[in-house]
mmCIF file of C-alpha atoms and ligand atoms in Angstrom:
data_model
loop_
_atom_site.group_PDB
_atom_site.id
_atom_site.type_symbol
_atom_site.label_atom_id
_atom_site.label_comp_id
_atom_site.label_asym_id
_atom_site.label_seq_id
_atom_site.Cartn_x
_atom_site.Cartn_y
_atom_site.Cartn_z
ATOM 1 C CA MET A 20 -3.355 7.755 3.295
ATOM 2 C CA LYS A 21 -5.034 4.597 2.097
ATOM 3 C CA LEU A 22 -7.943 2.937 3.825
ATOM 4 C CA HIS A 23 -8.163 -0.832 3.925
ATOM 5 C CA GLU A 24 -10.907 -2.416 1.847
ATOM 6 C CA TYR A 25 -13.016 -3.174 4.939
ATOM 7 C CA GLN A 26 -12.713 0.440 6.098
ATOM 8 C CA ALA A 27 -13.502 1.963 2.708
ATOM 9 C CA LYS A 28 -16.497 -0.377 2.402
ATOM 10 C CA GLN A 29 -17.758 0.819 5.765
ATOM 11 C CA VAL A 30 -17.455 4.446 4.645
ATOM 12 C CA PHE A 31 -19.245 3.656 1.358
ATOM 13 C CA ALA A 32 -21.970 1.623 3.070
ATOM 14 C CA ASP A 33 -22.604 4.434 5.573
ATOM 15 C CA ALA A 34 -23.195 6.739 2.612
ATOM 16 C CA GLY A 35 -25.741 4.335 1.130
ATOM 17 C CA VAL A 36 -23.699 2.376 -1.423
ATOM 18 C CA PRO A 37 -24.852 -1.278 -1.463
ATOM 19 C CA THR A 38 -22.082 -3.573 -0.167
ATOM 20 C CA PRO A 39 -22.089 -7.310 0.577
ATOM 21 C CA ASP A 40 -22.591 -8.486 4.139
ATOM 22 C CA SER A 41 -19.119 -8.971 5.640
ATOM 23 C CA GLN A 42 -17.053 -9.468 8.798
ATOM 24 C CA LEU A 43 -13.379 -8.971 9.613
ATOM 25 C CA ALA A 44 -11.445 -11.943 11.043
ATOM 26 C CA SER A 45 -7.879 -12.497 12.183
ATOM 27 C CA ASP A 46 -7.749 -16.219 12.911
ATOM 28 C CA VAL A 47 -8.964 -19.444 11.329
ATOM 29 C CA ASP A 48 -11.820 -20.074 13.784
ATOM 30 C CA GLY A 49 -12.936 -16.469 13.385
ATOM 31 C CA VAL A 50 -13.155 -16.951 9.631
ATOM 32 C CA VAL A 51 -15.283 -20.081 9.960
ATOM 33 C CA THR A 52 -17.606 -18.467 12.511
ATOM 34 C CA ALA A 53 -18.033 -15.401 10.315
ATOM 35 C CA ALA A 54 -18.695 -17.554 7.258
ATOM 36 C CA GLU A 55 -21.381 -19.575 9.095
ATOM 37 C CA GLU A 56 -23.081 -16.379 10.216
ATOM 38 C CA ILE A 57 -23.017 -14.852 6.750
ATOM 39 C CA GLY A 58 -23.943 -18.077 4.960
ATOM 40 C CA TYR A 59 -22.056 -19.877 2.174
ATOM 41 C CA PRO A 60 -20.716 -19.240 -0.384
ATOM 42 C CA VAL A 61 -18.393 -16.531 0.933
ATOM 43 C CA ALA A 62 -15.267 -14.804 -0.343
ATOM 44 C CA VAL A 63 -12.239 -14.750 2.005
ATOM 45 C CA LYS A 64 -10.183 -11.656 1.167
ATOM 46 C CA ALA A 65 -6.716 -10.618 2.395
ATOM 47 C CA GLN A 66 -6.765 -7.094 3.857
ATOM 48 C CA VAL A 67 -3.578 -5.607 2.485
ATOM 49 C CA GLN A 68 -3.307 -2.374 0.581
ATOM 50 C CA VAL A 69 -2.356 -3.691 -2.823
ATOM 51 C CA GLY A 70 -4.416 -4.466 -5.895
ATOM 52 C CA GLY A 71 -4.517 -7.756 -7.781
ATOM 53 C CA ARG A 72 -5.003 -9.789 -4.620
ATOM 54 C CA GLY A 73 -7.098 -12.398 -6.426
ATOM 55 C CA LYS A 74 -4.343 -13.354 -8.881
ATOM 56 C CA ALA A 75 -1.793 -13.443 -6.053
ATOM 57 C CA GLY A 76 -3.812 -16.007 -4.092
ATOM 58 C CA GLY A 77 -5.184 -13.529 -1.557
ATOM 59 C CA ILE A 78 -8.879 -14.034 -2.396
ATOM 60 C CA LYS A 79 -10.681 -17.378 -2.239
ATOM 61 C CA LEU A 80 -14.316 -18.304 -2.758
ATOM 62 C CA VAL A 81 -15.493 -21.072 -0.456
ATOM 63 C CA ASP A 82 -18.641 -23.209 -0.215
ATOM 64 C CA ASP A 83 -18.409 -24.834 3.207
ATOM 65 C CA ALA A 84 -16.625 -24.839 6.559
ATOM 66 C CA ASP A 85 -13.788 -27.130 5.394
ATOM 67 C CA GLU A 86 -13.026 -24.877 2.471
ATOM 68 C CA ALA A 87 -13.309 -21.795 4.676
ATOM 69 C CA ARG A 88 -10.788 -23.277 7.103
ATOM 70 C CA GLU A 89 -8.431 -24.197 4.278
ATOM 71 C CA ALA A 90 -8.683 -20.718 2.712
ATOM 72 C CA ALA A 91 -8.120 -19.042 6.082
ATOM 73 C CA GLU A 92 -5.059 -21.198 6.733
ATOM 74 C CA SER A 93 -3.512 -20.355 3.388
ATOM 75 C CA ILE A 94 -4.312 -16.626 3.367
ATOM 76 C CA LEU A 95 -3.740 -15.634 7.013
ATOM 77 C CA GLY A 96 -0.008 -15.201 7.555
ATOM 78 C CA MET A 97 0.810 -15.277 3.862
ATOM 79 C CA ASP A 98 3.172 -12.813 2.285
ATOM 80 C CA LEU A 99 1.231 -11.004 -0.423
ATOM 81 C CA LYS A 100 3.443 -8.853 -2.666
ATOM 82 C CA GLY A 101 5.622 -8.185 0.346
ATOM 83 C CA TYR A 102 2.765 -7.483 2.759
ATOM 84 C CA HIS A 103 2.085 -9.742 5.683
ATOM 85 C CA VAL A 104 -1.602 -10.709 5.844
ATOM 86 C CA ASP A 105 -2.952 -10.690 9.385
ATOM 87 C CA ARG A 106 -6.618 -9.992 8.701
ATOM 88 C CA VAL A 107 -9.169 -11.138 6.167
ATOM 89 C CA LEU A 108 -12.588 -9.901 5.223
ATOM 90 C CA VAL A 109 -15.160 -12.681 5.092
ATOM 91 C CA GLU A 110 -17.821 -11.595 2.665
ATOM 92 C CA GLU A 111 -21.061 -12.858 1.195
ATOM 93 C CA ALA A 112 -20.195 -14.010 -2.351
ATOM 94 C CA VAL A 113 -21.958 -12.102 -5.084
ATOM 95 C CA ASP A 114 -23.669 -13.982 -7.891
ATOM 96 C CA PHE A 115 -22.747 -11.555 -10.644
ATOM 97 C CA THR A 116 -23.364 -11.244 -14.362
ATOM 98 C CA ASN A 117 -21.172 -8.187 -14.981
ATOM 99 C CA GLU A 118 -18.329 -6.294 -13.401
ATOM 100 C CA LEU A 119 -18.219 -2.512 -13.771
ATOM 101 C CA TYR A 120 -15.698 0.097 -12.728
ATOM 102 C CA VAL A 121 -16.572 3.464 -11.183
ATOM 103 C CA GLY A 122 -14.046 5.899 -9.788
ATOM 104 C CA ILE A 123 -13.313 9.504 -8.923
ATOM 105 C CA THR A 124 -9.827 10.932 -9.047
ATOM 106 C CA MET A 125 -8.055 14.246 -9.508
ATOM 107 C CA ASP A 126 -7.112 14.977 -13.100
ATOM 108 C CA ARG A 127 -3.988 17.028 -12.524
ATOM 109 C CA GLY A 128 -3.723 18.031 -16.166
ATOM 110 C CA GLU A 129 -7.163 19.624 -16.078
ATOM 111 C CA GLY A 130 -6.949 20.678 -12.443
ATOM 112 C CA LYS A 131 -10.379 19.141 -11.860
ATOM 113 C CA PRO A 132 -11.812 15.961 -10.435
ATOM 114 C CA VAL A 133 -12.902 13.428 -13.006
ATOM 115 C CA ALA A 134 -15.588 10.759 -12.725
ATOM 116 C CA MET A 135 -14.868 7.531 -14.611
ATOM 117 C CA VAL A 136 -17.113 4.649 -15.567
ATOM 118 C CA SER A 137 -16.314 1.487 -17.493
ATOM 119 C CA THR A 138 -18.003 -1.803 -18.289
ATOM 120 C CA ARG A 139 -14.555 -3.428 -18.112
ATOM 121 C CA GLY A 140 -14.410 -3.712 -14.354
ATOM 122 C CA GLY A 141 -12.887 -6.537 -12.342
ATOM 123 C CA VAL A 142 -9.486 -6.154 -14.009
ATOM 124 C CA ASN A 143 -6.638 -3.698 -13.504
ATOM 125 C CA ILE A 144 -8.154 -0.436 -14.751
ATOM 126 C CA GLU A 145 -4.740 1.112 -15.501
ATOM 127 C CA GLU A 146 -4.234 -1.633 -18.066
ATOM 128 C CA VAL A 147 -7.626 -0.942 -19.620
ATOM 129 C CA ALA A 148 -6.748 2.773 -19.739
ATOM 130 C CA GLU A 149 -3.581 1.953 -21.676
ATOM 131 C CA GLU A 150 -4.922 -0.662 -24.082
ATOM 132 C CA ASP A 151 -8.301 0.845 -24.774
ATOM 133 C CA PRO A 152 -8.776 4.357 -23.361
ATOM 134 C CA GLU A 153 -12.161 4.601 -25.110
ATOM 135 C CA ALA A 154 -13.470 1.888 -22.794
ATOM 136 C CA ILE A 155 -13.490 4.364 -19.919
ATOM 137 C CA ALA A 156 -16.039 7.198 -20.018
ATOM 138 C CA ARG A 157 -14.854 10.370 -18.309
ATOM 139 C CA GLU A 158 -16.701 13.383 -17.028
ATOM 140 C CA HIS A 159 -14.869 16.337 -15.498
ATOM 141 C CA ILE A 160 -16.507 18.005 -12.555
ATOM 142 C CA ASP A 161 -16.431 21.609 -11.463
ATOM 143 C CA PRO A 162 -15.773 21.325 -7.734
ATOM 144 C CA ALA A 163 -17.579 24.625 -7.092
ATOM 145 C CA PHE A 164 -20.854 23.112 -8.350
ATOM 146 C CA GLY A 165 -20.324 19.442 -7.553
ATOM 147 C CA MET A 166 -21.420 16.629 -9.820
ATOM 148 C CA HIS A 167 -24.654 17.445 -11.567
ATOM 149 C CA PRO A 168 -27.006 14.451 -11.878
ATOM 150 C CA TYR A 169 -26.949 14.677 -15.695
ATOM 151 C CA GLN A 170 -23.146 14.336 -15.601
ATOM 152 C CA ALA A 171 -23.407 11.064 -13.738
ATOM 153 C CA ARG A 172 -26.058 9.822 -16.200
ATOM 154 C CA LYS A 173 -23.929 10.922 -19.159
ATOM 155 C CA ALA A 174 -20.809 9.093 -17.918
ATOM 156 C CA VAL A 175 -22.841 5.948 -17.321
ATOM 157 C CA TYR A 176 -24.491 6.211 -20.745
ATOM 158 C CA ASP A 177 -21.175 6.932 -22.536
ATOM 159 C CA ALA A 178 -19.618 3.883 -20.905
ATOM 160 C CA GLY A 179 -22.368 1.717 -22.371
ATOM 161 C CA VAL A 180 -23.736 0.473 -19.063
ATOM 162 C CA ASP A 181 -26.935 -1.543 -19.530
ATOM 163 C CA GLN A 182 -30.173 0.464 -19.280
ATOM 164 C CA SER A 183 -31.551 -1.812 -16.587
ATOM 165 C CA VAL A 184 -28.928 -0.716 -14.044
ATOM 166 C CA ALA A 185 -28.017 2.744 -15.387
ATOM 167 C CA ARG A 186 -29.997 4.586 -12.752
ATOM 168 C CA ASP A 187 -28.428 2.678 -9.842
ATOM 169 C CA VAL A 188 -24.922 3.031 -11.245
ATOM 170 C CA SER A 189 -25.457 6.800 -11.645
ATOM 171 C CA SER A 190 -26.578 7.009 -8.075
ATOM 172 C CA VAL A 191 -23.498 5.100 -6.820
ATOM 173 C CA LEU A 192 -21.284 7.415 -8.881
ATOM 174 C CA THR A 193 -22.960 10.504 -7.412
ATOM 175 C CA THR A 194 -22.506 9.187 -3.879
ATOM 176 C CA LEU A 195 -18.893 8.339 -4.609
ATOM 177 C CA TYR A 196 -18.257 11.911 -5.746
ATOM 178 C CA GLN A 197 -19.926 13.325 -2.644
ATOM 179 C CA LEU A 198 -17.749 11.124 -0.458
ATOM 180 C CA TRP A 199 -14.643 12.101 -2.371
ATOM 181 C CA ASP A 200 -15.541 15.746 -1.839
ATOM 182 C CA ASP A 201 -16.678 15.526 1.819
ATOM 183 C CA LYS A 202 -13.832 13.306 2.959
ATOM 184 C CA ASP A 203 -11.001 15.082 1.133
ATOM 185 C CA GLY A 204 -10.475 12.087 -1.099
ATOM 186 C CA ALA A 205 -7.525 11.695 -3.401
ATOM 187 C CA ASP A 206 -9.110 8.662 -5.103
ATOM 188 C CA ALA A 207 -12.350 6.819 -4.526
ATOM 189 C CA GLU A 208 -12.949 3.689 -6.525
ATOM 190 C CA ILE A 209 -15.188 0.655 -6.794
ATOM 191 C CA ASN A 210 -13.722 -2.142 -8.893
ATOM 192 C CA PRO A 211 -15.664 -4.238 -9.416
ATOM 193 C CA LEU A 212 -19.097 -2.752 -8.978
ATOM 194 C CA MET A 213 -20.920 -6.008 -9.591
ATOM 195 C CA VAL A 214 -24.221 -6.364 -11.424
ATOM 196 C CA THR A 215 -26.286 -9.310 -10.203
ATOM 197 C CA SER A 216 -28.670 -11.504 -12.203
ATOM 198 C CA ASP A 217 -31.620 -9.599 -10.746
ATOM 199 C CA ASN A 218 -30.111 -6.302 -11.876
ATOM 200 C CA GLU A 219 -28.850 -5.002 -8.611
ATOM 201 C CA VAL A 220 -25.510 -3.285 -8.242
ATOM 202 C CA ILE A 221 -23.202 -3.993 -5.326
ATOM 203 C CA ALA A 222 -19.697 -2.782 -4.420
ATOM 204 C CA ALA A 223 -17.549 -5.943 -4.264
ATOM 205 C CA ASP A 224 -14.350 -3.979 -3.653
ATOM 206 C CA ALA A 225 -13.633 -0.505 -2.296
ATOM 207 C CA VAL A 226 -10.678 1.851 -2.514
ATOM 208 C CA MET A 227 -10.481 5.177 -0.746
ATOM 209 C CA ASN A 228 -7.301 7.242 -0.526
ATOM 210 C CA ILE A 229 -7.406 10.392 1.545
ATOM 211 C CA ASP A 230 -5.377 13.564 1.162
ATOM 212 C CA GLU A 231 -2.866 13.309 4.066
ATOM 213 C CA ASP A 232 -2.842 17.054 4.580
ATOM 214 C CA ALA A 233 -6.579 17.087 5.225
ATOM 215 C CA LEU A 234 -6.570 14.314 7.858
ATOM 216 C CA PHE A 235 -6.765 16.866 10.673
ATOM 217 C CA ARG A 236 -10.309 17.700 9.635
ATOM 218 C CA GLN A 237 -11.329 14.051 9.187
ATOM 219 C CA PRO A 238 -10.883 12.715 12.717
ATOM 220 C CA GLU A 239 -12.827 9.492 12.135
ATOM 221 C CA LEU A 240 -10.658 8.681 9.104
ATOM 222 C CA ALA A 241 -7.475 9.555 10.996
ATOM 223 C CA GLU A 242 -8.543 7.006 13.583
ATOM 224 C CA MET A 243 -8.980 4.429 10.840
ATOM 225 C CA GLU A 244 -5.449 5.189 9.694
ATOM 226 C CA GLU A 245 -4.103 4.405 13.131
ATOM 227 C CA GLU A 246 -6.048 1.201 13.200
ATOM 228 C CA ALA A 247 -4.760 0.274 9.741
ATOM 229 C CA ALA A 248 -1.149 1.100 10.606
ATOM 230 C CA GLY A 249 -1.557 -1.049 13.714
ATOM 231 C CA GLY A 250 -1.997 -3.994 11.361
ATOM 232 C CA ASP A 251 1.386 -3.579 9.705
ATOM 233 C CA GLU A 252 4.183 -5.049 11.805
ATOM 234 C CA LEU A 253 6.871 -2.886 10.255
ATOM 235 C CA GLU A 254 4.982 0.364 10.793
ATOM 236 C CA GLN A 255 4.402 -0.748 14.388
ATOM 237 C CA LYS A 256 8.082 -1.425 14.859
ATOM 238 C CA ALA A 257 8.964 1.979 13.402
ATOM 239 C CA ASP A 258 6.603 3.583 15.917
ATOM 240 C CA GLU A 259 8.197 1.685 18.792
ATOM 241 C CA TYR A 260 11.697 2.647 17.711
ATOM 242 C CA GLY A 261 10.647 6.236 17.027
ATOM 243 C CA PHE A 262 11.848 6.284 13.405
ATOM 244 C CA ASP A 263 10.514 8.252 10.491
ATOM 245 C CA TYR A 264 9.785 5.307 8.273
ATOM 246 C CA VAL A 265 7.818 4.764 5.105
ATOM 247 C CA ARG A 266 7.624 1.401 3.458
ATOM 248 C CA LEU A 267 8.003 1.393 -0.334
ATOM 249 C CA GLU A 268 7.764 -1.380 -2.892
ATOM 250 C CA GLY A 269 11.366 -1.960 -4.001
ATOM 251 C CA ASN A 270 14.139 -4.216 -2.683
ATOM 252 C CA THR A 271 17.010 -1.862 -1.800
ATOM 253 C CA GLY A 272 16.783 -0.995 1.889
ATOM 254 C CA ILE A 273 17.906 2.510 2.841
ATOM 255 C CA ILE A 274 19.101 3.841 6.185
ATOM 256 C CA GLY A 275 20.314 7.398 6.634
ATOM 257 C CA ASN A 276 20.300 10.324 8.971
ATOM 258 C CA GLY A 277 18.370 13.435 8.029
ATOM 259 C CA ALA A 278 15.310 13.482 5.781
ATOM 260 C CA GLY A 279 17.130 15.311 2.967
ATOM 261 C CA LEU A 280 19.982 12.820 2.908
ATOM 262 C CA VAL A 281 17.600 9.864 2.933
ATOM 263 C CA MET A 282 15.603 11.404 0.059
ATOM 264 C CA THR A 283 18.825 11.926 -1.908
ATOM 265 C CA THR A 284 19.728 8.288 -1.339
ATOM 266 C CA LEU A 285 16.292 7.223 -2.552
ATOM 267 C CA ASP A 286 16.730 9.283 -5.712
ATOM 268 C CA LEU A 287 20.178 7.799 -6.322
ATOM 269 C CA VAL A 288 18.913 4.234 -5.916
ATOM 270 C CA ASP A 289 16.333 5.067 -8.551
ATOM 271 C CA HIS A 290 19.000 6.743 -10.720
ATOM 272 C CA TYR A 291 21.146 3.597 -10.710
ATOM 273 C CA GLY A 292 18.229 1.440 -11.768
ATOM 274 C CA GLY A 293 17.283 0.101 -8.346
ATOM 275 C CA GLU A 294 14.060 0.364 -6.395
ATOM 276 C CA PRO A 295 13.992 1.740 -2.852
ATOM 277 C CA ALA A 296 12.370 -0.555 -0.285
ATOM 278 C CA ASN A 297 11.850 2.167 2.292
ATOM 279 C CA PHE A 298 12.540 5.598 3.660
ATOM 280 C CA LEU A 299 14.220 5.345 7.058
ATOM 281 C CA ASP A 300 15.636 8.334 8.884
ATOM 282 C CA VAL A 301 17.445 7.387 12.116
ATOM 283 C CA GLY A 302 17.663 11.055 13.109
ATOM 284 C CA GLY A 303 20.507 12.978 14.719
ATOM 285 C CA GLY A 304 22.949 11.638 17.316
ATOM 286 C CA ALA A 305 22.269 8.036 16.354
ATOM 287 C CA LYS A 306 23.824 5.795 19.022
ATOM 288 C CA ALA A 307 24.775 2.167 18.537
ATOM 289 C CA ALA A 308 21.446 0.769 19.782
ATOM 290 C CA ARG A 309 19.524 2.965 17.385
ATOM 291 C CA ILE A 310 21.619 1.731 14.483
ATOM 292 C CA ALA A 311 20.909 -1.858 15.513
ATOM 293 C CA ASN A 312 17.171 -1.082 15.588
ATOM 294 C CA ALA A 313 17.353 0.457 12.121
ATOM 295 C CA LEU A 314 19.029 -2.678 10.783
ATOM 296 C CA ASP A 315 16.422 -4.811 12.488
ATOM 297 C CA MET A 316 13.720 -2.806 10.668
ATOM 298 C CA VAL A 317 15.122 -3.303 7.182
ATOM 299 C CA PHE A 318 16.107 -6.926 7.799
ATOM 300 C CA SER A 319 12.522 -7.662 8.895
ATOM 301 C CA ASP A 320 11.211 -6.478 5.539
ATOM 302 C CA ASP A 321 11.043 -9.579 3.340
ATOM 303 C CA ASN A 322 11.231 -7.391 0.232
ATOM 304 C CA VAL A 323 14.711 -6.143 1.104
ATOM 305 C CA ASP A 324 17.625 -7.783 -0.747
ATOM 306 C CA SER A 325 20.412 -5.343 0.142
ATOM 307 C CA VAL A 326 20.924 -2.383 2.448
ATOM 308 C CA VAL A 327 22.739 0.898 1.981
ATOM 309 C CA PHE A 328 23.764 3.026 4.965
ATOM 310 C CA ASN A 329 24.295 6.678 4.209
ATOM 311 C CA ILE A 330 25.419 8.598 7.265
ATOM 312 C CA PHE A 331 26.623 12.143 7.353
ATOM 313 C CA GLY A 332 28.195 12.940 10.700
ATOM 314 C CA GLY A 333 27.314 16.105 12.512
ATOM 315 C CA ILE A 334 26.040 15.408 15.975
ATOM 316 C CA THR A 335 26.048 11.809 14.807
ATOM 317 C CA ARG A 336 29.620 10.530 14.971
ATOM 318 C CA GLY A 337 31.019 8.189 12.368
ATOM 319 C CA ASP A 338 32.828 6.007 14.929
ATOM 320 C CA GLU A 339 29.651 5.603 16.970
ATOM 321 C CA VAL A 340 27.683 4.555 13.901
ATOM 322 C CA ALA A 341 30.415 2.150 12.820
ATOM 323 C CA ARG A 342 30.424 0.507 16.247
ATOM 324 C CA GLY A 343 26.643 0.204 16.096
ATOM 325 C CA ILE A 344 26.773 -1.462 12.707
ATOM 326 C CA ASN A 345 29.464 -3.914 13.841
ATOM 327 C CA GLU A 346 27.619 -4.788 17.034
ATOM 328 C CA ALA A 347 24.333 -5.289 15.238
ATOM 329 C CA LEU A 348 25.869 -7.506 12.564
ATOM 330 C CA GLU A 349 28.042 -9.555 14.922
ATOM 331 C CA GLN A 350 24.861 -11.054 16.354
ATOM 332 C CA PHE A 351 24.229 -12.936 13.135
ATOM 333 C CA ASP A 352 25.908 -16.199 12.198
ATOM 334 C CA GLU A 353 25.207 -15.187 8.657
ATOM 335 C CA ILE A 354 24.378 -11.626 7.576
ATOM 336 C CA PRO A 355 20.773 -11.800 6.269
ATOM 337 C CA LYS A 356 21.312 -9.316 3.424
ATOM 338 C CA PRO A 357 24.449 -7.571 2.155
ATOM 339 C CA VAL A 358 25.093 -4.183 3.765
ATOM 340 C CA VAL A 359 26.975 -1.319 2.112
ATOM 341 C CA VAL A 360 28.159 1.619 4.213
ATOM 342 C CA ARG A 361 29.208 5.127 3.375
ATOM 343 C CA LEU A 362 30.252 7.470 6.176
ATOM 344 C CA ALA A 363 31.009 11.172 5.878
ATOM 345 C CA GLY A 364 31.356 14.135 8.219
ATOM 346 C CA THR A 365 32.366 13.961 11.883
ATOM 347 C CA ASN A 366 34.862 11.156 12.635
ATOM 348 C CA TRP A 367 34.237 9.416 9.319
ATOM 349 C CA GLU A 368 37.801 8.197 9.009
ATOM 350 C CA GLU A 369 37.765 6.584 12.433
ATOM 351 C CA GLY A 370 34.430 5.059 11.545
ATOM 352 C CA MET A 371 35.782 3.534 8.357
ATOM 353 C CA GLU A 372 38.609 1.932 10.291
ATOM 354 C CA ILE A 373 36.294 0.513 12.901
ATOM 355 C CA LEU A 374 33.880 -1.031 10.397
ATOM 356 C CA ASN A 375 34.388 -4.765 10.113
ATOM 357 C CA GLU A 376 34.811 -5.433 6.417
ATOM 358 C CA ASP A 377 34.033 -9.110 6.905
ATOM 359 C CA LEU A 378 30.498 -7.994 7.685
ATOM 360 C CA VAL A 379 29.925 -4.968 5.441
ATOM 361 C CA THR A 380 31.092 -3.466 2.177
ATOM 362 C CA VAL A 381 32.602 -0.024 2.706
ATOM 363 C CA GLU A 382 32.487 2.601 -0.039
ATOM 364 C CA GLN A 383 34.083 6.045 -0.084
ATOM 365 C CA THR A 384 31.401 7.916 -2.007
ATOM 366 C CA LEU A 385 27.630 7.969 -1.875
ATOM 367 C CA GLU A 386 27.428 7.140 -5.588
ATOM 368 C CA ASP A 387 29.618 4.052 -5.217
ATOM 369 C CA ALA A 388 27.733 2.882 -2.146
ATOM 370 C CA VAL A 389 24.343 3.175 -3.806
ATOM 371 C CA GLN A 390 25.543 1.556 -7.012
ATOM 372 C CA ARG A 391 26.967 -1.369 -5.064
ATOM 373 C CA ALA A 392 23.773 -1.864 -3.064
ATOM 374 C CA VAL A 393 21.676 -1.786 -6.241
ATOM 375 C CA GLU A 394 23.993 -4.400 -7.773
ATOM 376 C CA TYR A 395 23.638 -6.660 -4.732
ATOM 377 C CA ALA A 396 19.857 -6.292 -4.804
ATOM 378 C CA GLY A 397 19.837 -7.182 -8.492
ATOM 379 C CA GLU A 398 21.963 -10.291 -7.941
ATOM 380 C CA VAL A 399 19.753 -11.569 -5.181
ATOM 381 C CA SER A 400 16.437 -11.066 -6.968
ATOM 382 C CA GLU A 401 17.610 -12.767 -10.194
HETATM 383 P P1 GDP B 17 -8.448 -6.990 -6.114
HETATM 384 O O1 GDP B 17 -8.113 -7.866 -7.279
HETATM 385 O O2 GDP B 17 -7.349 -6.990 -5.081
HETATM 386 O O3 GDP B 17 -8.820 -5.599 -6.517
HETATM 387 O O4 GDP B 17 -9.724 -7.652 -5.373
HETATM 388 P P2 GDP B 17 -11.282 -7.594 -5.766
HETATM 389 O O5 GDP B 17 -12.055 -7.454 -4.545
HETATM 390 O O6 GDP B 17 -11.507 -6.582 -6.828
HETATM 391 O O7 GDP B 17 -11.597 -9.065 -6.302
HETATM 392 C C1 GDP B 17 -10.994 -9.588 -7.456
HETATM 393 C C2 GDP B 17 -11.932 -10.453 -8.249
HETATM 394 O O8 GDP B 17 -12.429 -11.574 -7.534
HETATM 395 C C3 GDP B 17 -13.194 -9.753 -8.709
HETATM 396 O O9 GDP B 17 -13.032 -8.877 -9.780
HETATM 397 C C4 GDP B 17 -14.046 -10.941 -9.093
HETATM 398 O O10 GDP B 17 -13.875 -11.276 -10.446
HETATM 399 C C5 GDP B 17 -13.559 -12.090 -8.251
HETATM 400 N N1 GDP B 17 -14.724 -12.588 -7.461
HETATM 401 C C6 GDP B 17 -15.462 -13.623 -7.777
HETATM 402 N N2 GDP B 17 -16.499 -13.777 -6.938
HETATM 403 C C7 GDP B 17 -16.435 -12.794 -6.070
HETATM 404 C C8 GDP B 17 -17.267 -12.417 -4.961
HETATM 405 O O11 GDP B 17 -18.272 -13.007 -4.627
HETATM 406 N N3 GDP B 17 -16.888 -11.339 -4.275
HETATM 407 C C9 GDP B 17 -15.766 -10.642 -4.624
HETATM 408 N N4 GDP B 17 -15.420 -9.578 -3.916
HETATM 409 N N5 GDP B 17 -14.985 -10.965 -5.669
HETATM 410 C C10 GDP B 17 -15.308 -12.039 -6.383
HETATM 411 MN MN1 MN B 18 -10.551 -4.627 -7.012
#
């Protein structure tokens, strides 16, 4: 589970990490009011859980109310890497001289958490790790003993952080480790940790991913998750419809019944060179209305370029599913994205006959269906 930037910043600030003054806003007037209260210049930042928001137009620095209004109008409602932006963080701009990176993650190879520090913050750290691994200082931590203060100092020293801020950076790193440990973190990261002209350090961004399996013992974070999910229209829809749904980053939409079958379909999409857009399990005994809701879900995802239906009839009957697909698609003057269907199991033959081939592509095997959907997705995105 991933916290939003504004939530992670709150968690970090509560633990004593310096963060800029900020307020959350969800409409243009709210942004301007927040900016006036904070004082210009401010940064207006899209609250979506993807990196590289700046480059994608999701972060703007503004100097006055007109600019704040303009930034709010362009960012609120925008589609950022497939995510709809409905909230922004309005934040005191930082007058910085340097951007550092500090992070804690699990090193699976070593089976230990690792603290990382780099003076090449402010850019995608994965790229730095690939181009110039030496630019990131690493210190493994024995979770039984926690991070010893000298380990934090050593990582900061090895990274080549300037003397004048070394002590403060070490202290942020120590706090970050404690949070990671206390909150069952999977990753905790500050990129950039900005250094100001008067040698103060301040967390200009915040990432905190929590181990899902530990959420039961982190009730305040679980609440944040609910709040965060409430911001995503698709997750909300999935809740309303009662689907098991996970949004992914690809463009081939997937609908199936049974978690195992949906997972298999995901793997096959990947196998044929496509990228799954989602996991969507419609469950057993899927009636026509449920099928229509499932289609509505994937059609509402702007990332989706094609859809593959993979239904194995047991309780769910092929003819029922086929009728649902027809009914759902007949409502459109033009089908929004090509749909490929594969039916198997109970009443599959009847289902195949019922399916309106003017509206969908029917395939006999799962492999053919997936391959076709991946092809369609490829054609659309070219
Ligand atoms: P991300 O690209 O989605 O991780 O968003 P960040 O919060 O890390 O911001 C991206 C970049 O915006 C930073 O690395 C800065 O270079 C730039 N930026 C410039 N001025 C500011 C400022 O005052 N505050 C913040 N947060 N970012 C700024
Ligand atoms: Mn960042």
